[in-house]
Amino acid sequence: MMGSEDLHIAVTGRKRHPTLWFDDGNIILTTNVSLFRVHRGLLSMNSPVFADMLAMPQPDRMEDSFEDLPIVEINDNDTDFTHLLCFFYDRRYYQGGTQTTFEKISGLLRMSTKYQMDDLRNEIISHLSVAYPSTFEKYSDAVDSKTQLRLFPPFHGQHFAVVALARKSDASILLPAALWRSMCMTTRDIEEGIEDSTRTKHSLSPMDAKLCVRHKHHSYKLWVQIEHVLPNVLVASECVRSDPRAGNVLPCRELARFEIMQYQYFATTGPAIRDDHDLFTEMNAFEMWRPLVCDGCRRRLIQRFLFGVRMSGAPCLHCSISPNGTAEETPCPELVCLPTTEFCHANSVAACTVLARNQNRGDTMLTEFYSPVIRSFDIQP
């Protein structure tokens, strides 16, 4: 709180909020912009922080008062705090799962974190997790234009803003997908930030920008490796598939080589070469391979390259089928259903130890984004 002389200076120039000024309110809160006349009981009921603060005994003579009511200085962003008070008075102001604005949802997450409103905080994180999920399967849906749900109107720099929000509010579950999607922006944007339509600039912290640039480099190295090595994984003697374009039968291996030649030609002769691609979804889906290869070869590709994992012979705990030798005859369900594996890998070892140890840089390319727990995993470079 502030002294009476300072209070007069502080209140001067601050305006009563048009809707959050109640004649029967019994306390006044002030930010650096607005004055709010609200109800102590409502504040205490919604937040243990307010409850503890307002439970403190008040002096008989209140030097810090306005219109004979106690006044409390709030050092929060005016917009964020306004969103919080609006939610206090109208629970329909924000409803998880319904479209809203990023300004509202980010402000409420910051405020619910500060004022220990766990239910609201968890609901907002769950809401944001629809677009920034923690599983591979849900991530594929989140970035697919046919299945994705719009939580708020998209804007330039959105992924950078979500990273900053997750850092500020300690919502680490959002970081893997948010950092990955940030990495998929151009290198220039990662290093310099992006302005949205309101001229607001969204930037990554120096640490996160460095992390994204480094992993973008690793992801492209892996992509080049996949493009060149993938056809050689296929065994021509074990696979044939009718090629309707040529009217004959060609091994999947030859079809894959032909497709790579076409892909590389158009990639290098196109109108512009950009580096803002989501390589994870391209590698995960094998879009250019699915319609080309037979089921047997597709299984080989999944075993060898899905998420950069190289089969190490470790048994899958989910089905107790060793992927080394028996997967061809009795495919381990995890080799096909692996997209359900947790993004952060914190629980993935319990699902399938194949991911815990691998000999391909691709997995560390993904896992190094994640929590410090991941760094303790014994992942071979």
PDB file of C-alpha atoms in Angstrom, residues 70-341:
ATOM      1  CA  PRO A  70      -9.519   0.824   1.617  1.00  0.00           C
ATOM      2  CA  ILE A  71      -7.436   0.913  -1.532  1.00  0.00           C
ATOM      3  CA  VAL A  72      -4.936  -1.693  -2.670  1.00  0.00           C
ATOM      4  CA  GLU A  73      -2.277  -1.074  -5.285  1.00  0.00           C
ATOM      5  CA  ILE A  74      -2.063  -3.919  -7.829  1.00  0.00           C
ATOM      6  CA  ASN A  75       1.220  -4.230  -9.682  1.00  0.00           C
ATOM      7  CA  ASP A  76      -0.211  -6.332 -12.499  1.00  0.00           C
ATOM      8  CA  ASN A  77      -0.762  -5.453 -16.128  1.00  0.00           C
ATOM      9  CA  ASP A  78      -4.024  -3.524 -16.336  1.00  0.00           C
ATOM     10  CA  THR A  79      -5.420  -5.628 -19.179  1.00  0.00           C
ATOM     11  CA  ASP A  80      -4.529  -8.933 -17.495  1.00  0.00           C
ATOM     12  CA  PHE A  81      -6.058  -7.887 -14.183  1.00  0.00           C
ATOM     13  CA  THR A  82      -9.203  -6.610 -15.872  1.00  0.00           C
ATOM     14  CA  HIS A  83      -9.682 -10.013 -17.508  1.00  0.00           C
ATOM     15  CA  LEU A  84      -9.330 -11.635 -14.082  1.00  0.00           C
ATOM     16  CA  LEU A  85     -11.961  -9.429 -12.444  1.00  0.00           C
ATOM     17  CA  CYS A  86     -14.315  -9.947 -15.380  1.00  0.00           C
ATOM     18  CA  PHE A  87     -13.980 -13.696 -14.844  1.00  0.00           C
ATOM     19  CA  PHE A  88     -14.678 -13.290 -11.110  1.00  0.00           C
ATOM     20  CA  TYR A  89     -17.993 -11.611 -11.845  1.00  0.00           C
ATOM     21  CA  ASP A  90     -19.031 -13.701 -14.846  1.00  0.00           C
ATOM     22  CA  ARG A  91     -17.847 -17.302 -15.199  1.00  0.00           C
ATOM     23  CA  ARG A  92     -19.088 -17.296 -18.774  1.00  0.00           C
ATOM     24  CA  TYR A  93     -16.433 -14.704 -19.563  1.00  0.00           C
ATOM     25  CA  TYR A  94     -14.042 -17.571 -20.232  1.00  0.00           C
ATOM     26  CA  GLN A  95     -15.088 -21.157 -20.901  1.00  0.00           C
ATOM     27  CA  GLY A  96     -12.525 -23.796 -21.718  1.00  0.00           C
ATOM     28  CA  GLY A  97     -12.912 -25.375 -25.125  1.00  0.00           C
ATOM     29  CA  THR A  98     -14.662 -22.399 -26.693  1.00  0.00           C
ATOM     30  CA  GLN A  99     -12.980 -19.927 -28.995  1.00  0.00           C
ATOM     31  CA  THR A 100     -11.598 -16.853 -27.294  1.00  0.00           C
ATOM     32  CA  THR A 101      -8.771 -14.368 -27.825  1.00  0.00           C
ATOM     33  CA  PHE A 102      -5.110 -14.898 -27.079  1.00  0.00           C
ATOM     34  CA  GLU A 103      -5.063 -11.696 -25.050  1.00  0.00           C
ATOM     35  CA  LYS A 104      -7.781 -13.040 -22.769  1.00  0.00           C
ATOM     36  CA  ILE A 105      -6.488 -16.580 -22.398  1.00  0.00           C
ATOM     37  CA  SER A 106      -2.875 -15.500 -21.847  1.00  0.00           C
ATOM     38  CA  GLY A 107      -3.868 -12.842 -19.320  1.00  0.00           C
ATOM     39  CA  LEU A 108      -6.016 -15.286 -17.381  1.00  0.00           C
ATOM     40  CA  LEU A 109      -3.235 -17.874 -17.343  1.00  0.00           C
ATOM     41  CA  ARG A 110      -0.736 -15.385 -15.944  1.00  0.00           C
ATOM     42  CA  MET A 111      -3.205 -14.149 -13.332  1.00  0.00           C
ATOM     43  CA  SER A 112      -4.461 -17.599 -12.324  1.00  0.00           C
ATOM     44  CA  THR A 113      -0.854 -18.685 -11.843  1.00  0.00           C
ATOM     45  CA  LYS A 114       0.019 -15.666  -9.687  1.00  0.00           C
ATOM     46  CA  TYR A 115      -3.144 -15.798  -7.590  1.00  0.00           C
ATOM     47  CA  GLN A 116      -3.077 -19.600  -7.181  1.00  0.00           C
ATOM     48  CA  MET A 117      -6.379 -20.292  -8.910  1.00  0.00           C
ATOM     49  CA  ASP A 118      -5.583 -23.884  -9.782  1.00  0.00           C
ATOM     50  CA  ASP A 119      -8.893 -24.839 -11.395  1.00  0.00           C
ATOM     51  CA  LEU A 120      -8.816 -21.929 -13.826  1.00  0.00           C
ATOM     52  CA  ARG A 121      -5.119 -22.409 -14.516  1.00  0.00           C
ATOM     53  CA  ASN A 122      -5.544 -26.114 -15.283  1.00  0.00           C
ATOM     54  CA  GLU A 123      -8.536 -25.434 -17.518  1.00  0.00           C
ATOM     55  CA  ILE A 124      -6.595 -22.863 -19.546  1.00  0.00           C
ATOM     56  CA  ILE A 125      -3.558 -25.118 -19.924  1.00  0.00           C
ATOM     57  CA  SER A 126      -5.843 -27.931 -21.050  1.00  0.00           C
ATOM     58  CA  HIS A 127      -7.405 -25.513 -23.546  1.00  0.00           C
ATOM     59  CA  LEU A 128      -4.028 -24.466 -24.950  1.00  0.00           C
ATOM     60  CA  SER A 129      -2.923 -28.093 -25.087  1.00  0.00           C
ATOM     61  CA  VAL A 130      -5.426 -28.676 -27.864  1.00  0.00           C
ATOM     62  CA  ALA A 131      -3.199 -26.603 -30.154  1.00  0.00           C
ATOM     63  CA  TYR A 132       0.063 -27.441 -28.373  1.00  0.00           C
ATOM     64  CA  PRO A 133      -0.416 -31.047 -27.248  1.00  0.00           C
ATOM     65  CA  SER A 134       1.984 -33.370 -25.485  1.00  0.00           C
ATOM     66  CA  THR A 135       1.474 -36.428 -27.695  1.00  0.00           C
ATOM     67  CA  PHE A 136       2.583 -37.123 -31.238  1.00  0.00           C
ATOM     68  CA  GLU A 137      -0.877 -38.271 -32.276  1.00  0.00           C
ATOM     69  CA  LYS A 138      -2.620 -35.139 -31.041  1.00  0.00           C
ATOM     70  CA  TYR A 139       0.095 -32.956 -32.522  1.00  0.00           C
ATOM     71  CA  SER A 140      -0.606 -34.372 -35.965  1.00  0.00           C
ATOM     72  CA  ASP A 141      -4.271 -33.464 -35.535  1.00  0.00           C
ATOM     73  CA  ALA A 142      -3.398 -30.025 -34.180  1.00  0.00           C
ATOM     74  CA  VAL A 143      -1.408 -29.032 -37.263  1.00  0.00           C
ATOM     75  CA  ASP A 144      -3.717 -30.699 -39.783  1.00  0.00           C
ATOM     76  CA  SER A 145      -5.967 -28.065 -41.361  1.00  0.00           C
ATOM     77  CA  LYS A 146      -8.732 -30.664 -41.647  1.00  0.00           C
ATOM     78  CA  THR A 147      -8.817 -31.580 -37.951  1.00  0.00           C
ATOM     79  CA  GLN A 148      -7.298 -28.660 -36.034  1.00  0.00           C
ATOM     80  CA  LEU A 149      -9.458 -26.638 -33.675  1.00  0.00           C
ATOM     81  CA  ARG A 150      -8.990 -22.870 -33.604  1.00  0.00           C
ATOM     82  CA  LEU A 151      -8.714 -21.717 -29.994  1.00  0.00           C
ATOM     83  CA  PHE A 152      -8.288 -18.073 -30.933  1.00  0.00           C
ATOM     84  CA  PRO A 153      -7.699 -16.133 -34.145  1.00  0.00           C
ATOM     85  CA  PRO A 154      -4.183 -17.000 -35.358  1.00  0.00           C
ATOM     86  CA  PHE A 155      -1.601 -14.233 -35.567  1.00  0.00           C
ATOM     87  CA  HIS A 156       1.987 -13.775 -36.699  1.00  0.00           C
ATOM     88  CA  GLY A 157       4.404 -14.750 -33.958  1.00  0.00           C
ATOM     89  CA  GLN A 158       1.803 -16.884 -32.195  1.00  0.00           C
ATOM     90  CA  HIS A 159       4.156 -19.772 -31.430  1.00  0.00           C
ATOM     91  CA  PHE A 160       6.767 -17.416 -29.986  1.00  0.00           C
ATOM     92  CA  ALA A 161       4.063 -15.845 -27.817  1.00  0.00           C
ATOM     93  CA  VAL A 162       2.973 -19.258 -26.511  1.00  0.00           C
ATOM     94  CA  VAL A 163       6.575 -20.153 -25.633  1.00  0.00           C
ATOM     95  CA  ALA A 164       6.930 -16.897 -23.688  1.00  0.00           C
ATOM     96  CA  LEU A 165       3.580 -17.504 -21.966  1.00  0.00           C
ATOM     97  CA  ALA A 166       4.514 -21.060 -21.011  1.00  0.00           C
ATOM     98  CA  ARG A 167       7.825 -19.862 -19.578  1.00  0.00           C
ATOM     99  CA  LYS A 168       6.176 -17.034 -17.635  1.00  0.00           C
ATOM    100  CA  SER A 169       3.410 -19.188 -16.181  1.00  0.00           C
ATOM    101  CA  ASP A 170       5.475 -22.343 -15.690  1.00  0.00           C
ATOM    102  CA  ALA A 171       3.207 -24.301 -18.053  1.00  0.00           C
ATOM    103  CA  SER A 172       6.022 -26.576 -19.197  1.00  0.00           C
ATOM    104  CA  ILE A 173       3.660 -29.097 -20.778  1.00  0.00           C
ATOM    105  CA  LEU A 174       3.082 -26.601 -23.613  1.00  0.00           C
ATOM    106  CA  LEU A 175       6.773 -26.088 -24.358  1.00  0.00           C
ATOM    107  CA  PRO A 176       7.616 -29.156 -26.488  1.00  0.00           C
ATOM    108  CA  ALA A 177       5.032 -28.432 -29.180  1.00  0.00           C
ATOM    109  CA  ALA A 178       5.367 -24.643 -28.893  1.00  0.00           C
ATOM    110  CA  LEU A 179       9.158 -24.776 -29.245  1.00  0.00           C
ATOM    111  CA  TRP A 180       8.923 -27.237 -32.102  1.00  0.00           C
ATOM    112  CA  ARG A 181       6.458 -25.049 -33.971  1.00  0.00           C
ATOM    113  CA  SER A 182       8.683 -22.053 -33.278  1.00  0.00           C
ATOM    114  CA  MET A 183      11.598 -23.974 -34.739  1.00  0.00           C
ATOM    115  CA  CYS A 184       9.569 -24.467 -37.913  1.00  0.00           C
ATOM    116  CA  MET A 185       9.544 -20.719 -38.542  1.00  0.00           C
ATOM    117  CA  THR A 186      12.251 -19.153 -40.691  1.00  0.00           C
ATOM    118  CA  THR A 187      15.682 -18.757 -39.163  1.00  0.00           C
ATOM    119  CA  ARG A 188      15.421 -14.996 -39.561  1.00  0.00           C
ATOM    120  CA  ASP A 189      12.127 -14.888 -37.670  1.00  0.00           C
ATOM    121  CA  ILE A 190      13.572 -17.057 -34.903  1.00  0.00           C
ATOM    122  CA  GLU A 191      16.527 -14.737 -34.466  1.00  0.00           C
ATOM    123  CA  GLU A 192      14.774 -11.377 -34.946  1.00  0.00           C
ATOM    124  CA  GLY A 193      11.174 -11.981 -33.853  1.00  0.00           C
ATOM    125  CA  ILE A 194       7.895 -11.376 -35.691  1.00  0.00           C
ATOM    126  CA  GLU A 195       5.490  -8.437 -35.675  1.00  0.00           C
ATOM    127  CA  ASP A 196       1.771  -9.150 -35.692  1.00  0.00           C
ATOM    128  CA  SER A 197      -0.918  -7.024 -37.331  1.00  0.00           C
ATOM    129  CA  THR A 198      -0.961  -4.633 -34.348  1.00  0.00           C
ATOM    130  CA  ARG A 199       2.787  -4.018 -34.645  1.00  0.00           C
ATOM    131  CA  THR A 200       3.389  -5.992 -31.453  1.00  0.00           C
ATOM    132  CA  LYS A 201       6.647  -7.883 -31.704  1.00  0.00           C
ATOM    133  CA  HIS A 202       6.837 -11.458 -30.473  1.00  0.00           C
ATOM    134  CA  SER A 203      10.291 -12.855 -29.833  1.00  0.00           C
ATOM    135  CA  LEU A 204      11.922 -15.878 -28.283  1.00  0.00           C
ATOM    136  CA  SER A 205      14.365 -15.463 -25.445  1.00  0.00           C
ATOM    137  CA  PRO A 206      18.027 -15.682 -26.534  1.00  0.00           C
ATOM    138  CA  MET A 207      18.201 -19.149 -24.983  1.00  0.00           C
ATOM    139  CA  ASP A 208      15.113 -20.422 -26.802  1.00  0.00           C
ATOM    140  CA  ALA A 209      16.136 -18.807 -30.090  1.00  0.00           C
ATOM    141  CA  LYS A 210      19.529 -20.497 -29.913  1.00  0.00           C
ATOM    142  CA  LEU A 211      17.855 -23.796 -29.079  1.00  0.00           C
ATOM    143  CA  CYS A 212      15.488 -23.546 -32.040  1.00  0.00           C
ATOM    144  CA  VAL A 213      18.207 -22.625 -34.542  1.00  0.00           C
ATOM    145  CA  ARG A 214      20.401 -25.476 -33.369  1.00  0.00           C
ATOM    146  CA  HIS A 215      17.608 -28.005 -33.620  1.00  0.00           C
ATOM    147  CA  LYS A 216      16.463 -26.689 -36.970  1.00  0.00           C
ATOM    148  CA  HIS A 217      19.950 -27.507 -38.227  1.00  0.00           C
ATOM    149  CA  HIS A 218      19.772 -30.993 -36.730  1.00  0.00           C
ATOM    150  CA  SER A 219      16.310 -31.622 -38.160  1.00  0.00           C
ATOM    151  CA  TYR A 220      17.415 -30.724 -41.674  1.00  0.00           C
ATOM    152  CA  LYS A 221      20.432 -32.986 -41.363  1.00  0.00           C
ATOM    153  CA  LEU A 222      18.115 -35.809 -40.355  1.00  0.00           C
ATOM    154  CA  TRP A 223      15.723 -35.002 -43.194  1.00  0.00           C
ATOM    155  CA  VAL A 224      18.531 -35.172 -45.743  1.00  0.00           C
ATOM    156  CA  GLN A 225      19.671 -38.431 -44.209  1.00  0.00           C
ATOM    157  CA  ILE A 226      16.187 -39.894 -44.429  1.00  0.00           C
ATOM    158  CA  GLU A 227      15.728 -38.813 -48.032  1.00  0.00           C
ATOM    159  CA  HIS A 228      18.974 -40.443 -49.111  1.00  0.00           C
ATOM    160  CA  VAL A 229      19.033 -43.522 -46.895  1.00  0.00           C
ATOM    161  CA  LEU A 230      15.362 -44.448 -46.851  1.00  0.00           C
ATOM    162  CA  PRO A 231      15.216 -46.214 -50.242  1.00  0.00           C
ATOM    163  CA  ASN A 232      18.137 -48.419 -49.246  1.00  0.00           C
ATOM    164  CA  VAL A 233      16.202 -49.681 -46.232  1.00  0.00           C
ATOM    165  CA  LEU A 234      13.788 -51.421 -48.561  1.00  0.00           C
ATOM    166  CA  VAL A 235      14.653 -54.907 -49.746  1.00  0.00           C
ATOM    167  CA  ALA A 236      13.830 -55.243 -53.425  1.00  0.00           C
ATOM    168  CA  SER A 237      13.797 -59.038 -53.386  1.00  0.00           C
ATOM    169  CA  GLU A 238      11.032 -59.095 -50.790  1.00  0.00           C
ATOM    170  CA  CYS A 239       8.754 -56.480 -52.274  1.00  0.00           C
ATOM    171  CA  VAL A 240       6.896 -55.882 -55.497  1.00  0.00           C
ATOM    172  CA  ARG A 241       4.102 -53.497 -56.228  1.00  0.00           C
ATOM    173  CA  SER A 242       2.182 -52.762 -59.366  1.00  0.00           C
ATOM    174  CA  ASP A 243       2.966 -49.371 -60.801  1.00  0.00           C
ATOM    175  CA  PRO A 244      -0.207 -48.222 -62.623  1.00  0.00           C
ATOM    176  CA  ARG A 245       1.662 -45.336 -64.223  1.00  0.00           C
ATOM    177  CA  ALA A 246       4.070 -47.637 -66.038  1.00  0.00           C
ATOM    178  CA  GLY A 247       1.789 -50.629 -66.331  1.00  0.00           C
ATOM    179  CA  ASN A 248       4.367 -52.997 -64.888  1.00  0.00           C
ATOM    180  CA  VAL A 249       5.694 -54.217 -61.570  1.00  0.00           C
ATOM    181  CA  LEU A 250       8.481 -52.344 -59.775  1.00  0.00           C
ATOM    182  CA  PRO A 251      10.009 -52.862 -56.343  1.00  0.00           C
ATOM    183  CA  CYS A 252       9.131 -50.202 -53.788  1.00  0.00           C
ATOM    184  CA  ARG A 253      12.834 -49.419 -53.606  1.00  0.00           C
ATOM    185  CA  GLU A 254      12.958 -48.270 -57.212  1.00  0.00           C
ATOM    186  CA  LEU A 255       9.771 -46.263 -56.808  1.00  0.00           C
ATOM    187  CA  ALA A 256      11.236 -44.551 -53.754  1.00  0.00           C
ATOM    188  CA  ARG A 257      14.401 -43.604 -55.625  1.00  0.00           C
ATOM    189  CA  PHE A 258      12.374 -42.197 -58.488  1.00  0.00           C
ATOM    190  CA  GLU A 259      10.235 -40.162 -56.101  1.00  0.00           C
ATOM    191  CA  ILE A 260      13.314 -38.732 -54.371  1.00  0.00           C
ATOM    192  CA  MET A 261      14.720 -37.592 -57.703  1.00  0.00           C
ATOM    193  CA  GLN A 262      11.463 -35.811 -58.498  1.00  0.00           C
ATOM    194  CA  TYR A 263      11.215 -34.306 -55.020  1.00  0.00           C
ATOM    195  CA  GLN A 264      14.759 -32.954 -55.091  1.00  0.00           C
ATOM    196  CA  TYR A 265      14.298 -31.544 -58.590  1.00  0.00           C
ATOM    197  CA  PHE A 266      11.185 -29.547 -57.712  1.00  0.00           C
ATOM    198  CA  ALA A 267      12.611 -28.511 -54.323  1.00  0.00           C
ATOM    199  CA  THR A 268      15.652 -26.927 -55.955  1.00  0.00           C
ATOM    200  CA  THR A 269      13.894 -25.400 -58.968  1.00  0.00           C
ATOM    201  CA  GLY A 270      10.819 -23.984 -57.232  1.00  0.00           C
ATOM    202  CA  PRO A 271      10.023 -20.269 -57.081  1.00  0.00           C
ATOM    203  CA  ALA A 272      11.367 -19.901 -53.542  1.00  0.00           C
ATOM    204  CA  ILE A 273      13.224 -22.049 -51.049  1.00  0.00           C
ATOM    205  CA  ARG A 274      12.031 -21.478 -47.483  1.00  0.00           C
ATOM    206  CA  ASP A 275      12.988 -23.077 -44.214  1.00  0.00           C
ATOM    207  CA  ASP A 276       9.658 -22.785 -42.422  1.00  0.00           C
ATOM    208  CA  HIS A 277       8.463 -26.353 -42.825  1.00  0.00           C
ATOM    209  CA  ASP A 278       7.201 -28.645 -40.084  1.00  0.00           C
ATOM    210  CA  LEU A 279       9.627 -31.466 -40.727  1.00  0.00           C
ATOM    211  CA  PHE A 280       8.216 -33.471 -37.863  1.00  0.00           C
ATOM    212  CA  THR A 281       4.884 -33.983 -39.579  1.00  0.00           C
ATOM    213  CA  GLU A 282       6.578 -34.646 -42.899  1.00  0.00           C
ATOM    214  CA  MET A 283       8.824 -37.290 -41.363  1.00  0.00           C
ATOM    215  CA  ASN A 284       6.048 -38.722 -39.220  1.00  0.00           C
ATOM    216  CA  ALA A 285       3.502 -39.080 -41.978  1.00  0.00           C
ATOM    217  CA  PHE A 286       5.913 -40.155 -44.732  1.00  0.00           C
ATOM    218  CA  GLU A 287       3.491 -38.397 -47.053  1.00  0.00           C
ATOM    219  CA  MET A 288       5.479 -39.178 -50.177  1.00  0.00           C
ATOM    220  CA  TRP A 289       5.980 -42.824 -49.240  1.00  0.00           C
ATOM    221  CA  ARG A 290       2.575 -43.974 -48.020  1.00  0.00           C
ATOM    222  CA  PRO A 291       0.953 -44.183 -51.471  1.00  0.00           C
ATOM    223  CA  LEU A 292       4.067 -45.704 -53.001  1.00  0.00           C
ATOM    224  CA  VAL A 293       5.154 -48.589 -50.835  1.00  0.00           C
ATOM    225  CA  CYS A 294       3.444 -51.819 -49.903  1.00  0.00           C
ATOM    226  CA  ASP A 295       2.463 -52.734 -46.350  1.00  0.00           C
ATOM    227  CA  GLY A 296       5.620 -54.727 -45.715  1.00  0.00           C
ATOM    228  CA  CYS A 297       7.901 -51.923 -46.844  1.00  0.00           C
ATOM    229  CA  ARG A 298       5.888 -49.359 -44.949  1.00  0.00           C
ATOM    230  CA  ARG A 299       6.460 -51.357 -41.787  1.00  0.00           C
ATOM    231  CA  ARG A 300      10.175 -51.353 -42.489  1.00  0.00           C
ATOM    232  CA  LEU A 301      10.130 -47.582 -42.893  1.00  0.00           C
ATOM    233  CA  ILE A 302       8.239 -47.130 -39.649  1.00  0.00           C
ATOM    234  CA  GLN A 303      10.637 -49.384 -37.768  1.00  0.00           C
ATOM    235  CA  ARG A 304      13.688 -47.626 -39.129  1.00  0.00           C
ATOM    236  CA  PHE A 305      12.692 -43.984 -39.276  1.00  0.00           C
ATOM    237  CA  LEU A 306       9.584 -43.209 -37.262  1.00  0.00           C
ATOM    238  CA  PHE A 307      10.519 -40.188 -35.143  1.00  0.00           C
ATOM    239  CA  GLY A 308      14.187 -40.883 -35.862  1.00  0.00           C
ATOM    240  CA  VAL A 309      14.148 -44.092 -33.822  1.00  0.00           C
ATOM    241  CA  ARG A 310      16.435 -46.940 -34.731  1.00  0.00           C
ATOM    242  CA  MET A 311      15.346 -50.265 -33.316  1.00  0.00           C
ATOM    243  CA  SER A 312      17.812 -51.280 -30.607  1.00  0.00           C
ATOM    244  CA  GLY A 313      16.480 -54.718 -29.788  1.00  0.00           C
ATOM    245  CA  ALA A 314      14.937 -53.595 -26.514  1.00  0.00           C
ATOM    246  CA  PRO A 315      11.607 -55.325 -25.866  1.00  0.00           C
ATOM    247  CA  CYS A 316       8.463 -53.265 -25.931  1.00  0.00           C
ATOM    248  CA  LEU A 317       6.978 -53.278 -22.433  1.00  0.00           C
ATOM    249  CA  HIS A 318       3.531 -52.637 -23.832  1.00  0.00           C
ATOM    250  CA  CYS A 319       3.244 -55.916 -25.673  1.00  0.00           C
ATOM    251  CA  SER A 320       6.383 -57.846 -24.652  1.00  0.00           C
ATOM    252  CA  ILE A 321       7.250 -58.485 -28.299  1.00  0.00           C
ATOM    253  CA  SER A 322      10.877 -57.931 -29.156  1.00  0.00           C
ATOM    254  CA  PRO A 323      11.144 -55.723 -32.248  1.00  0.00           C
ATOM    255  CA  ASN A 324      14.425 -57.404 -33.082  1.00  0.00           C
ATOM    256  CA  GLY A 325      13.707 -60.349 -35.342  1.00  0.00           C
ATOM    257  CA  THR A 326      10.064 -61.025 -34.527  1.00  0.00           C
ATOM    258  CA  ALA A 327       8.530 -57.714 -35.574  1.00  0.00           C
ATOM    259  CA  GLU A 328       8.325 -58.802 -39.209  1.00  0.00           C
ATOM    260  CA  GLU A 329       6.277 -61.874 -38.381  1.00  0.00           C
ATOM    261  CA  THR A 330       4.261 -60.427 -35.495  1.00  0.00           C
ATOM    262  CA  PRO A 331       4.476 -56.637 -35.660  1.00  0.00           C
ATOM    263  CA  CYS A 332       4.659 -54.928 -32.317  1.00  0.00           C
ATOM    264  CA  PRO A 333       1.591 -52.668 -32.021  1.00  0.00           C
ATOM    265  CA  GLU A 334       3.827 -49.910 -30.676  1.00  0.00           C
ATOM    266  CA  LEU A 335       5.579 -49.713 -34.030  1.00  0.00           C
ATOM    267  CA  VAL A 336       2.330 -48.631 -35.630  1.00  0.00           C
ATOM    268  CA  CYS A 337       0.617 -46.930 -32.702  1.00  0.00           C
ATOM    269  CA  LEU A 338       3.716 -45.103 -31.523  1.00  0.00           C
ATOM    270  CA  PRO A 339       2.159 -41.664 -32.128  1.00  0.00           C
ATOM    271  CA  THR A 340       0.392 -42.063 -28.777  1.00  0.00           C
ATOM    272  CA  THR A 341       3.767 -41.853 -27.051  1.00  0.00           C
TER     273      THR A 341
END
